Amino acid sequence: MKKWKYTVMAAAMIALANSALAEQCEVEIESNDAMQFNKSSISVPQTCEQFTLKLVHTGKLPKTGMGHNWVLTKTADAQGVATDGMSSGLDKEYLKPDDARIIAHTKIIGGGESDTVTFAINKLDPKESYAYFCSFPGHSAIMKGTLQLTQSN
Ligand code: ZN
């Protein structure tokens, strides 16, 4: 019994140390059946070479009715990318194929699913303003946020 306790404690401590190291260059964002992201902004340290975003759908509805993705563009491009993606259909992830304005995106997921995307941070300009949104038709007005590069201390 005692041994089991120590093992759990050690595992928890290792998990804590790992998350402290890794959390800066990766983030998890949740989406749900109420058409919401749980974050309205994401900060990325400029020192990250790669950044990993994990999108989780905590709801139960299928992707055909309440699908979500995470799409990153310059703020100025967000509206155009969302509008052009609307007619592309679910099989194209509601994104215009080969749209050069898209910096990174996950696939469309339904309730209980998740998807991860990793992209290079050196492609991003610290002076530029970036936005993320869900391109499922009708969602981008509510499901959106901003992404900033931050200087590390
Ligand atoms: Zn959505």
PDB file of N, CA, C and O and ligand atoms in Angstrom, residues 67-68 134 136 139 143, ligand 1:
ATOM      1  N   GLY A  67     -19.350  20.421 -35.711  1.00  0.00           N
ATOM      2  CA  GLY A  67     -17.919  20.209 -35.935  1.00  0.00           C
ATOM      3  C   GLY A  67     -17.119  21.459 -35.598  1.00  0.00           C
ATOM      4  O   GLY A  67     -17.620  22.578 -35.739  1.00  0.00           O
ATOM      5  N   HIS A  68     -15.906  21.256 -35.132  1.00  0.00           N
ATOM      6  CA  HIS A  68     -15.021  22.382 -34.839  1.00  0.00           C
ATOM      7  C   HIS A  68     -13.626  22.108 -35.398  1.00  0.00           C
ATOM      8  O   HIS A  68     -13.156  20.974 -35.377  1.00  0.00           O
ATOM      9  N   CYS A 134     -12.942  28.987 -35.769  1.00  0.00           N
ATOM     10  CA  CYS A 134     -13.479  27.722 -36.272  1.00  0.00           C
ATOM     11  C   CYS A 134     -14.165  28.031 -37.588  1.00  0.00           C
ATOM     12  O   CYS A 134     -14.995  28.944 -37.664  1.00  0.00           O
ATOM     13  N   PHE A 136     -16.175  26.068 -39.341  1.00  0.00           N
ATOM     14  CA  PHE A 136     -17.481  25.421 -39.562  1.00  0.00           C
ATOM     15  C   PHE A 136     -18.501  26.541 -39.817  1.00  0.00           C
ATOM     16  O   PHE A 136     -18.517  27.542 -39.086  1.00  0.00           O
ATOM     17  N   HIS A 139     -19.830  29.450 -37.339  1.00  0.00           N
ATOM     18  CA  HIS A 139     -19.169  29.424 -36.037  1.00  0.00           C
ATOM     19  C   HIS A 139     -18.166  30.559 -35.810  1.00  0.00           C
ATOM     20  O   HIS A 139     -17.893  30.931 -34.675  1.00  0.00           O
ATOM     21  N   MET A 143     -16.748  31.639 -32.323  1.00  0.00           N
ATOM     22  CA  MET A 143     -15.572  30.816 -32.016  1.00  0.00           C
ATOM     23  C   MET A 143     -14.326  31.451 -32.636  1.00  0.00           C
ATOM     24  O   MET A 143     -13.909  31.101 -33.740  1.00  0.00           O
TER      25      MET A 143
HETATM   26 ZN    ZN B   1     -17.033  25.253 -34.550  1.00  0.00          ZN
END
